[in-house]
Amino acid sequence: MEVSEHLFSFIRVHAADDVSQLLLSAGRYPDVDVPFAAEQIAARQHIRGKLPHWEADGKLLFPSRTAAEQCSSELTARYKQRLLEGGERHLCDLTGGLGVDAYYFARRTPRVTYVECDGVCFDTAMYNFERLNVRNIAGYNADARDVLDKISQPDVFYIDPARRGAGNTRVFALRDCRPDLEEMLPELLRRAPRVIAKLSPMLDIRHTLTLLPATSEIHVVSVRNECRELLFVARRGAEDDDPFVHCVNFTSNGGEQTFGFHYQEEQKTEPLIHSQVQAYLYEPNASILKAGAYRLTAKRYGVAKLHASSHLYTSDQCLHTFPGRIFRVERVFAFNNAFCRTIARDVPQANLAARNFPLTVNELRKRIRVADGGDAFLFATTLAGNGKVVILCRKAV
């Protein structure tokens, strides 16, 4: 794969340009492949902040902006490095894509096999590996199902099934993704002791467990309180129907919130509920909410739920170690017509949230006419006695 120095220079100079406008002005640059350059610029704009190490190298290439949108971030790729076990010396990435995960796995294990069915994506990744001075990645431009016999004794497979269907539409169900992990998993575990699968964060975890019965652990990974990755780790011979769930949230200040549990432990825990809003309000991070550790969160941190289905918590003390958002409560309003008529006068701007409440955020905003934004928060929710309230608060931490 060869790109001229002149084209690389053009990409650098126009790195911040509007790609649509750049394409419209292609006639001004007769000596430049503007569509190719525009695709590279768009891809680089997508990885800005997402892949800082790759962004810093001005001569890496990208097969498409879509590949840049869909690839793992450096943060989540580094997290997946932790999933490798000490004796694992050969990892096979069956759905290599842009190659970000393969690259970071290669920095932790001696040997990586990268498999990618798309020829342009494959060639680009292999070029980038060489550019990044990675010497322990071997590549196959092939479909994952066609290459298994060619791969010698991997210790672990990594697979990220494509979540795009006909017409590039998004799909989420395992059977709709390619390759079909549910169908393929027994064969993969016959060939390697472990399989690490990156799945859609939209999937229902408990239902997915019934489809992947060899699962030994689950990792729910969020970045700045947005759930980004759902990782299922399957192990040959595993028969545990209650795998350990790791909830991880990387915060905006560089911190890491962790919470681990078994579902049986969650089910056996009695819910701790308080019918009154106390001095502080807590909302667990996105990973805990996705995993469903609602009762255990209250038990372990000594906070009480406002309602069995609200997943908002309260206490009189500020618990700085709570894995989620922490708010200082200023006032609790009963939700009624008088509140809807007058709240905008006292709180003209606020961030709205509805948790276990009969109205959506958009419906509520139309009713109360409070502008979006500012440092105030209004949580509309239901208390244990089924009373509807709106809690005015501000971030405490």
mmCIF file of C-alpha atoms in Angstrom:
data_model
loop_
_atom_site.group_PDB
_atom_site.id
_atom_site.type_symbol
_atom_site.label_atom_id
_atom_site.label_comp_id
_atom_site.label_asym_id
_atom_site.label_seq_id
_atom_site.Cartn_x
_atom_site.Cartn_y
_atom_site.Cartn_z
ATOM 1 C CA MET A 1 0.000 0.000 0.000
ATOM 2 C CA GLU A 2 1.621 3.208 -1.206
ATOM 3 C CA VAL A 3 0.522 6.794 -0.571
ATOM 4 C CA SER A 4 2.599 9.712 -1.769
ATOM 5 C CA GLU A 5 4.172 12.234 0.584
ATOM 6 C CA HIS A 6 2.189 14.914 -1.234
ATOM 7 C CA LEU A 7 -1.098 13.204 -0.350
ATOM 8 C CA PHE A 8 -0.080 12.753 3.293
ATOM 9 C CA SER A 9 0.793 16.454 3.384
ATOM 10 C CA PHE A 10 -2.623 17.350 1.946
ATOM 11 C CA ILE A 11 -4.359 15.238 4.617
ATOM 12 C CA ARG A 12 -2.390 16.984 7.378
ATOM 13 C CA VAL A 13 -3.093 20.488 6.047
ATOM 14 C CA HIS A 14 -6.835 19.828 5.715
ATOM 15 C CA ALA A 15 -7.221 17.766 8.918
ATOM 16 C CA ALA A 16 -9.822 20.101 10.423
ATOM 17 C CA ASP A 17 -11.766 20.811 7.211
ATOM 18 C CA ASP A 18 -15.420 20.049 6.656
ATOM 19 C CA VAL A 19 -15.222 16.885 4.556
ATOM 20 C CA SER A 20 -18.388 17.641 2.556
ATOM 21 C CA GLN A 21 -17.066 21.055 1.562
ATOM 22 C CA LEU A 22 -13.697 19.579 0.704
ATOM 23 C CA LEU A 23 -15.322 17.099 -1.703
ATOM 24 C CA LEU A 24 -17.292 19.899 -3.355
ATOM 25 C CA SER A 25 -14.071 21.802 -3.975
ATOM 26 C CA ALA A 26 -12.190 18.802 -5.390
ATOM 27 C CA GLY A 27 -11.679 20.604 -8.703
ATOM 28 C CA ARG A 28 -9.267 23.003 -7.018
ATOM 29 C CA TYR A 29 -6.848 20.116 -6.381
ATOM 30 C CA PRO A 30 -6.347 18.295 -9.712
ATOM 31 C CA ASP A 31 -3.197 16.553 -8.495
ATOM 32 C CA VAL A 32 -4.855 15.054 -5.389
ATOM 33 C CA ASP A 33 -7.167 12.050 -4.989
ATOM 34 C CA VAL A 34 -9.618 14.154 -2.998
ATOM 35 C CA PRO A 35 -12.216 11.391 -2.297
ATOM 36 C CA PHE A 36 -9.483 9.186 -0.795
ATOM 37 C CA ALA A 37 -8.037 12.110 1.193
ATOM 38 C CA ALA A 38 -11.503 13.106 2.421
ATOM 39 C CA GLU A 39 -12.157 9.573 3.667
ATOM 40 C CA GLN A 40 -8.842 9.621 5.545
ATOM 41 C CA ILE A 41 -9.606 13.032 7.058
ATOM 42 C CA ALA A 42 -13.092 11.932 8.141
ATOM 43 C CA ALA A 43 -11.676 8.780 9.721
ATOM 44 C CA ARG A 44 -9.016 10.780 11.568
ATOM 45 C CA GLN A 45 -11.659 13.151 12.879
ATOM 46 C CA HIS A 46 -13.506 10.142 14.311
ATOM 47 C CA ILE A 47 -10.450 8.768 16.109
ATOM 48 C CA ARG A 48 -9.449 12.132 17.621
ATOM 49 C CA GLY A 49 -9.241 11.490 21.340
ATOM 50 C CA LYS A 50 -10.378 7.891 20.790
ATOM 51 C CA LEU A 51 -7.029 6.550 19.569
ATOM 52 C CA PRO A 52 -4.429 9.135 20.633
ATOM 53 C CA HIS A 53 -1.446 6.869 19.921
ATOM 54 C CA TRP A 54 -2.654 6.173 16.385
ATOM 55 C CA GLU A 55 -3.730 9.761 15.790
ATOM 56 C CA ALA A 56 -0.204 10.943 16.600
ATOM 57 C CA ASP A 57 1.186 9.008 13.623
ATOM 58 C CA GLY A 58 0.297 11.048 10.566
ATOM 59 C CA LYS A 59 0.998 8.199 8.149
ATOM 60 C CA LEU A 60 -1.424 5.567 9.403
ATOM 61 C CA LEU A 61 -4.270 4.810 7.011
ATOM 62 C CA PHE A 62 -7.920 3.879 7.436
ATOM 63 C CA PRO A 63 -10.061 1.720 5.124
ATOM 64 C CA SER A 64 -13.121 3.918 5.732
ATOM 65 C CA ARG A 65 -14.644 6.346 8.161
ATOM 66 C CA THR A 66 -17.087 3.584 9.154
ATOM 67 C CA ALA A 67 -14.182 1.412 10.298
ATOM 68 C CA ALA A 68 -12.907 4.302 12.404
ATOM 69 C CA GLU A 69 -16.363 4.823 13.921
ATOM 70 C CA GLN A 70 -16.805 1.159 14.835
ATOM 71 C CA CYS A 71 -13.336 0.290 16.132
ATOM 72 C CA SER A 72 -12.445 -0.025 19.809
ATOM 73 C CA SER A 73 -11.014 2.975 21.596
ATOM 74 C CA GLU A 74 -7.499 2.831 22.985
ATOM 75 C CA LEU A 75 -8.992 2.824 26.493
ATOM 76 C CA THR A 76 -11.241 -0.191 25.915
ATOM 77 C CA ALA A 77 -8.575 -2.031 23.912
ATOM 78 C CA ARG A 78 -6.149 -1.648 26.811
ATOM 79 C CA TYR A 79 -8.835 -2.968 29.144
ATOM 80 C CA LYS A 80 -9.212 -6.099 27.017
ATOM 81 C CA GLN A 81 -5.482 -6.738 27.418
ATOM 82 C CA ARG A 82 -6.272 -7.532 31.056
ATOM 83 C CA LEU A 83 -8.456 -10.443 29.993
ATOM 84 C CA LEU A 84 -5.446 -12.392 28.752
ATOM 85 C CA GLU A 85 -4.209 -15.048 31.154
ATOM 86 C CA GLY A 86 -0.562 -15.694 31.949
ATOM 87 C CA GLY A 87 -0.087 -18.870 29.940
ATOM 88 C CA GLU A 88 -1.803 -17.601 26.800
ATOM 89 C CA ARG A 89 0.855 -17.037 24.142
ATOM 90 C CA HIS A 90 -1.228 -17.145 20.955
ATOM 91 C CA LEU A 91 -4.407 -15.127 20.412
ATOM 92 C CA CYS A 92 -6.428 -15.303 17.211
ATOM 93 C CA ASP A 93 -8.592 -12.287 16.357
ATOM 94 C CA LEU A 94 -11.216 -13.747 14.005
ATOM 95 C CA THR A 95 -12.876 -10.430 13.039
ATOM 96 C CA GLY A 96 -9.905 -8.078 12.906
ATOM 97 C CA GLY A 97 -11.458 -4.967 11.369
ATOM 98 C CA LEU A 98 -9.232 -1.920 11.651
ATOM 99 C CA GLY A 99 -6.860 -3.928 13.833
ATOM 100 C CA VAL A 100 -6.955 -1.867 17.014
ATOM 101 C CA ASP A 101 -7.699 -4.794 19.320
ATOM 102 C CA ALA A 102 -5.170 -7.044 17.556
ATOM 103 C CA TYR A 103 -2.541 -4.327 17.937
ATOM 104 C CA TYR A 104 -3.078 -3.984 21.683
ATOM 105 C CA PHE A 105 -3.311 -7.742 22.224
ATOM 106 C CA ALA A 106 0.025 -8.045 20.397
ATOM 107 C CA ARG A 107 1.609 -5.798 22.995
ATOM 108 C CA ARG A 108 0.626 -8.243 25.739
ATOM 109 C CA THR A 109 1.005 -11.702 24.152
ATOM 110 C CA PRO A 110 3.860 -13.100 22.006
ATOM 111 C CA ARG A 111 1.771 -14.115 18.998
ATOM 112 C CA VAL A 112 -1.403 -12.756 17.384
ATOM 113 C CA THR A 113 -3.202 -14.027 14.292
ATOM 114 C CA TYR A 114 -5.323 -11.359 12.616
ATOM 115 C CA VAL A 115 -8.208 -12.522 10.386
ATOM 116 C CA GLU A 116 -10.247 -10.129 8.243
ATOM 117 C CA CYS A 117 -12.493 -10.970 5.283
ATOM 118 C CA ASP A 118 -12.560 -7.498 3.696
ATOM 119 C CA GLY A 119 -9.562 -7.070 1.417
ATOM 120 C CA VAL A 120 -9.168 -3.289 1.748
ATOM 121 C CA CYS A 121 -9.497 -3.451 5.523
ATOM 122 C CA PHE A 122 -6.988 -6.307 5.673
ATOM 123 C CA ASP A 123 -4.387 -4.544 3.521
ATOM 124 C CA THR A 124 -4.757 -1.326 5.500
ATOM 125 C CA ALA A 125 -4.368 -3.085 8.842
ATOM 126 C CA MET A 126 -1.278 -4.970 7.721
ATOM 127 C CA TYR A 127 0.239 -1.703 6.467
ATOM 128 C CA ASN A 128 -0.520 -0.044 9.826
ATOM 129 C CA PHE A 129 0.979 -2.930 11.817
ATOM 130 C CA GLU A 130 4.205 -2.534 9.868
ATOM 131 C CA ARG A 131 4.107 1.237 10.290
ATOM 132 C CA LEU A 132 3.622 0.758 14.059
ATOM 133 C CA ASN A 133 6.590 -1.631 14.125
ATOM 134 C CA VAL A 134 4.508 -4.629 15.247
ATOM 135 C CA ARG A 135 6.292 -7.835 14.276
ATOM 136 C CA ASN A 136 4.258 -10.512 16.055
ATOM 137 C CA ILE A 137 1.008 -10.331 14.046
ATOM 138 C CA ALA A 138 0.355 -12.766 11.191
ATOM 139 C CA GLY A 139 -2.611 -12.079 8.903
ATOM 140 C CA TYR A 140 -5.220 -14.023 6.924
ATOM 141 C CA ASN A 141 -7.492 -12.259 4.441
ATOM 142 C CA ALA A 142 -10.351 -14.750 4.800
ATOM 143 C CA ASP A 143 -13.704 -15.429 6.414
ATOM 144 C CA ALA A 144 -13.352 -16.562 10.033
ATOM 145 C CA ARG A 145 -15.165 -19.845 9.358
ATOM 146 C CA ASP A 146 -12.868 -20.730 6.466
ATOM 147 C CA VAL A 147 -9.566 -20.211 8.223
ATOM 148 C CA LEU A 148 -9.874 -22.267 11.403
ATOM 149 C CA ASP A 149 -8.011 -25.281 10.002
ATOM 150 C CA LYS A 150 -5.071 -23.047 9.055
ATOM 151 C CA ILE A 151 -4.537 -21.604 12.536
ATOM 152 C CA SER A 152 -2.270 -23.697 14.722
ATOM 153 C CA GLN A 153 -3.170 -24.157 18.380
ATOM 154 C CA PRO A 154 -4.448 -20.772 19.549
ATOM 155 C CA ASP A 155 -4.749 -20.356 23.304
ATOM 156 C CA VAL A 156 -7.653 -17.937 22.970
ATOM 157 C CA PHE A 157 -9.963 -16.666 20.237
ATOM 158 C CA TYR A 158 -11.186 -13.083 20.170
ATOM 159 C CA ILE A 159 -14.299 -12.340 18.131
ATOM 160 C CA ASP A 160 -16.341 -9.203 17.507
ATOM 161 C CA PRO A 161 -19.217 -10.257 15.218
ATOM 162 C CA ALA A 162 -20.231 -7.622 12.664
ATOM 163 C CA ARG A 163 -23.442 -5.884 13.690
ATOM 164 C CA ARG A 164 -24.435 -4.718 10.217
ATOM 165 C CA GLY A 165 -27.015 -6.491 8.100
ATOM 166 C CA ALA A 166 -28.396 -6.028 4.590
ATOM 167 C CA GLY A 167 -28.235 -2.430 3.429
ATOM 168 C CA ASN A 168 -25.752 -1.625 6.215
ATOM 169 C CA THR A 169 -28.591 -1.676 8.775
ATOM 170 C CA ARG A 170 -27.727 -2.215 12.429
ATOM 171 C CA VAL A 171 -28.502 -5.613 13.940
ATOM 172 C CA PHE A 172 -28.165 -6.721 17.556
ATOM 173 C CA ALA A 173 -29.336 -10.325 17.988
ATOM 174 C CA LEU A 174 -26.483 -12.838 18.006
ATOM 175 C CA ARG A 175 -27.973 -14.881 15.168
ATOM 176 C CA ASP A 176 -28.188 -11.782 12.955
ATOM 177 C CA CYS A 177 -24.502 -10.877 13.432
ATOM 178 C CA ARG A 178 -21.708 -12.309 11.316
ATOM 179 C CA PRO A 179 -20.236 -14.713 12.084
ATOM 180 C CA ASP A 180 -22.945 -16.342 14.182
ATOM 181 C CA LEU A 181 -21.230 -16.752 17.549
ATOM 182 C CA GLU A 182 -23.989 -18.922 19.021
ATOM 183 C CA GLU A 183 -23.503 -21.428 16.222
ATOM 184 C CA MET A 184 -19.714 -21.152 16.125
ATOM 185 C CA LEU A 185 -18.840 -21.190 19.848
ATOM 186 C CA PRO A 186 -18.714 -25.004 20.367
ATOM 187 C CA GLU A 187 -16.238 -25.352 17.482
ATOM 188 C CA LEU A 188 -14.095 -22.477 18.787
ATOM 189 C CA LEU A 189 -13.935 -24.030 22.255
ATOM 190 C CA ARG A 190 -12.961 -27.346 20.727
ATOM 191 C CA ARG A 191 -9.961 -25.621 19.167
ATOM 192 C CA ALA A 192 -8.968 -23.258 22.003
ATOM 193 C CA PRO A 193 -9.497 -23.242 25.787
ATOM 194 C CA ARG A 194 -11.079 -19.771 25.860
ATOM 195 C CA VAL A 195 -13.074 -17.373 23.699
ATOM 196 C CA ILE A 196 -13.419 -13.638 24.337
ATOM 197 C CA ALA A 197 -16.428 -12.128 22.549
ATOM 198 C CA LYS A 198 -17.203 -8.443 22.157
ATOM 199 C CA LEU A 199 -20.975 -8.101 21.805
ATOM 200 C CA SER A 200 -23.444 -5.273 21.368
ATOM 201 C CA PRO A 201 -24.065 -3.313 24.597
ATOM 202 C CA MET A 202 -27.732 -3.353 23.569
ATOM 203 C CA LEU A 203 -28.032 -7.085 24.297
ATOM 204 C CA ASP A 204 -29.902 -8.399 27.319
ATOM 205 C CA ILE A 205 -27.190 -10.017 29.458
ATOM 206 C CA ARG A 206 -29.350 -12.667 31.111
ATOM 207 C CA HIS A 207 -30.868 -13.792 27.812
ATOM 208 C CA THR A 208 -27.439 -13.872 26.136
ATOM 209 C CA LEU A 209 -26.202 -16.170 28.919
ATOM 210 C CA THR A 210 -28.773 -18.746 27.883
ATOM 211 C CA LEU A 211 -27.373 -18.639 24.338
ATOM 212 C CA LEU A 212 -23.715 -18.874 25.402
ATOM 213 C CA PRO A 213 -23.803 -21.458 28.221
ATOM 214 C CA ALA A 214 -20.006 -21.812 28.458
ATOM 215 C CA THR A 215 -19.652 -18.208 29.706
ATOM 216 C CA SER A 216 -17.361 -17.983 32.733
ATOM 217 C CA GLU A 217 -17.261 -14.195 33.181
ATOM 218 C CA ILE A 218 -18.831 -11.027 31.816
ATOM 219 C CA HIS A 219 -17.327 -7.542 31.572
ATOM 220 C CA VAL A 220 -19.563 -4.504 31.172
ATOM 221 C CA VAL A 221 -17.325 -1.595 30.154
ATOM 222 C CA SER A 222 -18.395 2.059 30.153
ATOM 223 C CA VAL A 223 -16.469 5.190 29.258
ATOM 224 C CA ARG A 224 -17.597 8.460 30.857
ATOM 225 C CA ASN A 225 -20.824 6.775 31.956
ATOM 226 C CA GLU A 226 -21.745 5.468 28.512
ATOM 227 C CA CYS A 227 -21.839 1.696 28.098
ATOM 228 C CA ARG A 228 -19.461 0.904 25.242
ATOM 229 C CA GLU A 229 -18.643 -2.810 25.342
ATOM 230 C CA LEU A 230 -20.155 -6.049 26.551
ATOM 231 C CA LEU A 231 -17.494 -8.762 26.805
ATOM 232 C CA PHE A 232 -18.413 -12.423 27.317
ATOM 233 C CA VAL A 233 -15.567 -14.799 28.193
ATOM 234 C CA ALA A 234 -16.321 -18.462 27.487
ATOM 235 C CA ARG A 235 -14.158 -21.286 28.783
ATOM 236 C CA ARG A 236 -13.942 -24.869 27.600
ATOM 237 C CA GLY A 237 -15.736 -27.135 30.070
ATOM 238 C CA ALA A 238 -17.332 -24.282 31.997
ATOM 239 C CA GLU A 239 -20.624 -25.295 33.565
ATOM 240 C CA ASP A 240 -21.178 -22.391 35.933
ATOM 241 C CA ASP A 241 -24.636 -20.951 35.314
ATOM 242 C CA ASP A 242 -23.803 -17.870 37.412
ATOM 243 C CA PRO A 243 -20.626 -16.273 36.006
ATOM 244 C CA PHE A 244 -18.945 -13.355 37.713
ATOM 245 C CA VAL A 245 -19.924 -9.954 36.324
ATOM 246 C CA HIS A 246 -17.306 -7.175 36.236
ATOM 247 C CA CYS A 247 -18.723 -3.645 35.955
ATOM 248 C CA VAL A 248 -16.155 -1.026 34.929
ATOM 249 C CA ASN A 249 -16.602 2.690 34.258
ATOM 250 C CA PHE A 250 -13.730 4.927 33.140
ATOM 251 C CA THR A 251 -14.527 8.420 34.398
ATOM 252 C CA SER A 252 -13.847 11.752 32.702
ATOM 253 C CA ASN A 253 -11.121 12.593 35.242
ATOM 254 C CA GLY A 254 -9.130 9.444 34.458
ATOM 255 C CA GLY A 255 -10.497 7.356 37.332
ATOM 256 C CA GLU A 256 -11.874 3.831 37.206
ATOM 257 C CA GLN A 257 -14.985 2.671 39.043
ATOM 258 C CA THR A 258 -15.365 -1.073 39.539
ATOM 259 C CA PHE A 259 -18.123 -3.291 40.901
ATOM 260 C CA GLY A 260 -18.296 -7.094 40.760
ATOM 261 C CA PHE A 261 -21.051 -9.561 41.618
ATOM 262 C CA HIS A 262 -22.873 -12.799 40.878
ATOM 263 C CA TYR A 263 -26.535 -12.718 39.839
ATOM 264 C CA GLN A 264 -27.474 -15.213 42.548
ATOM 265 C CA GLU A 265 -26.042 -12.806 45.122
ATOM 266 C CA GLU A 266 -28.165 -10.010 43.658
ATOM 267 C CA GLN A 267 -31.307 -12.153 43.744
ATOM 268 C CA LYS A 268 -30.770 -13.191 47.373
ATOM 269 C CA THR A 269 -30.256 -9.615 48.604
ATOM 270 C CA GLU A 270 -33.256 -7.975 50.234
ATOM 271 C CA PRO A 271 -33.949 -4.547 48.735
ATOM 272 C CA LEU A 272 -33.187 -1.620 51.061
ATOM 273 C CA ILE A 273 -35.827 1.049 50.399
ATOM 274 C CA HIS A 274 -36.369 4.472 51.981
ATOM 275 C CA SER A 275 -39.576 6.375 51.293
ATOM 276 C CA GLN A 276 -38.045 9.833 51.855
ATOM 277 C CA VAL A 277 -35.374 11.644 49.861
ATOM 278 C CA GLN A 278 -32.422 12.409 52.126
ATOM 279 C CA ALA A 279 -29.558 14.896 51.779
ATOM 280 C CA TYR A 280 -27.817 13.106 48.898
ATOM 281 C CA LEU A 281 -29.041 11.393 45.747
ATOM 282 C CA TYR A 282 -27.056 8.705 43.900
ATOM 283 C CA GLU A 283 -27.325 7.168 40.462
ATOM 284 C CA PRO A 284 -25.123 4.120 39.709
ATOM 285 C CA ASN A 285 -22.892 4.286 36.652
ATOM 286 C CA ALA A 286 -24.007 2.900 33.296
ATOM 287 C CA SER A 287 -22.214 -0.442 33.729
ATOM 288 C CA ILE A 288 -23.940 -1.241 37.025
ATOM 289 C CA LEU A 289 -27.314 -0.244 35.617
ATOM 290 C CA LYS A 290 -26.730 -2.350 32.496
ATOM 291 C CA ALA A 291 -25.682 -5.364 34.566
ATOM 292 C CA GLY A 292 -28.637 -4.998 36.947
ATOM 293 C CA ALA A 293 -26.850 -4.894 40.322
ATOM 294 C CA TYR A 294 -29.622 -2.819 41.873
ATOM 295 C CA ARG A 295 -30.009 -4.386 45.327
ATOM 296 C CA LEU A 296 -26.323 -5.081 45.908
ATOM 297 C CA THR A 297 -25.439 -1.462 45.208
ATOM 298 C CA ALA A 298 -27.679 -0.379 48.087
ATOM 299 C CA LYS A 299 -26.340 -3.074 50.422
ATOM 300 C CA ARG A 300 -22.631 -2.547 49.777
ATOM 301 C CA TYR A 301 -22.695 1.240 49.972
ATOM 302 C CA GLY A 302 -25.252 1.637 52.739
ATOM 303 C CA VAL A 303 -27.672 3.663 50.645
ATOM 304 C CA ALA A 304 -31.416 3.160 50.231
ATOM 305 C CA LYS A 305 -33.445 2.913 47.056
ATOM 306 C CA LEU A 306 -36.268 5.382 46.594
ATOM 307 C CA HIS A 307 -38.435 2.702 44.970
ATOM 308 C CA ALA A 308 -37.901 -0.916 43.963
ATOM 309 C CA SER A 309 -37.944 0.087 40.274
ATOM 310 C CA SER A 310 -36.401 3.581 40.346
ATOM 311 C CA HIS A 311 -32.683 2.708 40.704
ATOM 312 C CA LEU A 312 -32.036 6.010 42.439
ATOM 313 C CA TYR A 313 -30.526 5.914 45.921
ATOM 314 C CA THR A 314 -30.341 8.247 48.880
ATOM 315 C CA SER A 315 -28.468 8.797 52.167
ATOM 316 C CA ASP A 316 -27.778 11.533 54.712
ATOM 317 C CA GLN A 317 -24.000 11.209 54.295
ATOM 318 C CA CYS A 318 -21.993 11.962 51.166
ATOM 319 C CA LEU A 319 -20.347 8.712 50.044
ATOM 320 C CA HIS A 320 -17.482 9.864 47.815
ATOM 321 C CA THR A 321 -16.600 6.298 46.781
ATOM 322 C CA PHE A 322 -20.029 5.563 45.307
ATOM 323 C CA PRO A 323 -19.588 4.202 41.733
ATOM 324 C CA GLY A 324 -21.780 6.661 39.906
ATOM 325 C CA ARG A 325 -23.109 10.198 40.001
ATOM 326 C CA ILE A 326 -23.527 11.919 43.379
ATOM 327 C CA PHE A 327 -25.865 14.879 43.914
ATOM 328 C CA ARG A 328 -26.631 17.200 46.823
ATOM 329 C CA VAL A 329 -30.407 17.509 47.179
ATOM 330 C CA GLU A 330 -31.768 21.067 47.394
ATOM 331 C CA ARG A 331 -35.502 20.512 47.298
ATOM 332 C CA VAL A 332 -38.131 17.845 46.621
ATOM 333 C CA PHE A 333 -41.294 18.886 44.767
ATOM 334 C CA ALA A 334 -44.539 16.959 44.595
ATOM 335 C CA PHE A 335 -45.356 16.503 40.929
ATOM 336 C CA ASN A 336 -48.662 18.292 40.330
ATOM 337 C CA ASN A 337 -50.166 21.058 38.213
ATOM 338 C CA ALA A 338 -48.915 23.798 40.538
ATOM 339 C CA PHE A 339 -45.348 22.508 40.189
ATOM 340 C CA CYS A 340 -45.648 22.413 36.390
ATOM 341 C CA ARG A 341 -46.895 26.007 36.272
ATOM 342 C CA THR A 342 -44.282 27.553 38.577
ATOM 343 C CA ILE A 343 -41.002 25.566 38.438
ATOM 344 C CA ALA A 344 -39.626 27.455 35.406
ATOM 345 C CA ARG A 345 -39.784 30.674 37.400
ATOM 346 C CA ASP A 346 -37.520 29.283 40.147
ATOM 347 C CA VAL A 347 -35.431 26.941 37.981
ATOM 348 C CA PRO A 348 -35.315 28.367 34.437
ATOM 349 C CA GLN A 349 -32.616 25.945 33.258
ATOM 350 C CA ALA A 350 -31.817 22.379 34.310
ATOM 351 C CA ASN A 351 -30.749 18.933 33.143
ATOM 352 C CA LEU A 352 -33.835 16.703 33.181
ATOM 353 C CA ALA A 353 -33.981 12.987 33.925
ATOM 354 C CA ALA A 354 -36.956 10.662 34.323
ATOM 355 C CA ARG A 355 -36.499 7.423 36.282
ATOM 356 C CA ASN A 356 -39.529 5.160 36.816
ATOM 357 C CA PHE A 357 -41.832 8.040 35.917
ATOM 358 C CA PRO A 358 -44.952 8.140 33.707
ATOM 359 C CA LEU A 359 -43.594 10.907 31.433
ATOM 360 C CA THR A 360 -40.543 10.874 29.185
ATOM 361 C CA VAL A 361 -37.965 13.654 29.451
ATOM 362 C CA ASN A 362 -39.340 15.337 26.320
ATOM 363 C CA GLU A 363 -42.917 15.143 27.593
ATOM 364 C CA LEU A 364 -41.873 16.512 30.972
ATOM 365 C CA ARG A 365 -39.899 19.391 29.450
ATOM 366 C CA LYS A 366 -42.931 20.443 27.416
ATOM 367 C CA ARG A 367 -45.040 20.438 30.583
ATOM 368 C CA ILE A 368 -42.687 22.443 32.790
ATOM 369 C CA ARG A 369 -40.969 24.630 30.119
ATOM 370 C CA VAL A 370 -37.541 24.481 31.783
ATOM 371 C CA ALA A 371 -34.667 25.098 29.364
ATOM 372 C CA ASP A 372 -32.000 22.431 28.972
ATOM 373 C CA GLY A 373 -28.522 22.799 30.491
ATOM 374 C CA GLY A 374 -26.935 24.583 33.438
ATOM 375 C CA ASP A 375 -25.659 23.045 36.663
ATOM 376 C CA ALA A 376 -29.053 22.183 38.165
ATOM 377 C CA PHE A 377 -30.575 18.701 37.807
ATOM 378 C CA LEU A 378 -34.239 17.736 38.025
ATOM 379 C CA PHE A 379 -34.904 14.035 38.607
ATOM 380 C CA ALA A 380 -38.511 13.026 38.082
ATOM 381 C CA THR A 381 -39.176 9.734 39.826
ATOM 382 C CA THR A 382 -41.535 7.627 41.920
ATOM 383 C CA LEU A 383 -41.079 7.083 45.682
ATOM 384 C CA ALA A 384 -41.731 3.889 47.596
ATOM 385 C CA GLY A 385 -45.312 4.919 48.369
ATOM 386 C CA ASN A 386 -45.872 5.539 44.636
ATOM 387 C CA GLY A 387 -45.871 9.319 45.062
ATOM 388 C CA LYS A 388 -44.529 11.187 42.028
ATOM 389 C CA VAL A 389 -41.839 13.754 42.837
ATOM 390 C CA VAL A 390 -39.218 15.920 41.125
ATOM 391 C CA ILE A 391 -35.901 16.275 42.947
ATOM 392 C CA LEU A 392 -33.857 19.435 42.473
ATOM 393 C CA CYS A 393 -30.155 18.815 43.053
ATOM 394 C CA ARG A 394 -26.631 19.663 41.943
ATOM 395 C CA LYS A 395 -23.530 17.538 41.553
ATOM 396 C CA ALA A 396 -21.756 17.016 44.857
ATOM 397 C CA VAL A 397 -18.546 15.506 43.452
#
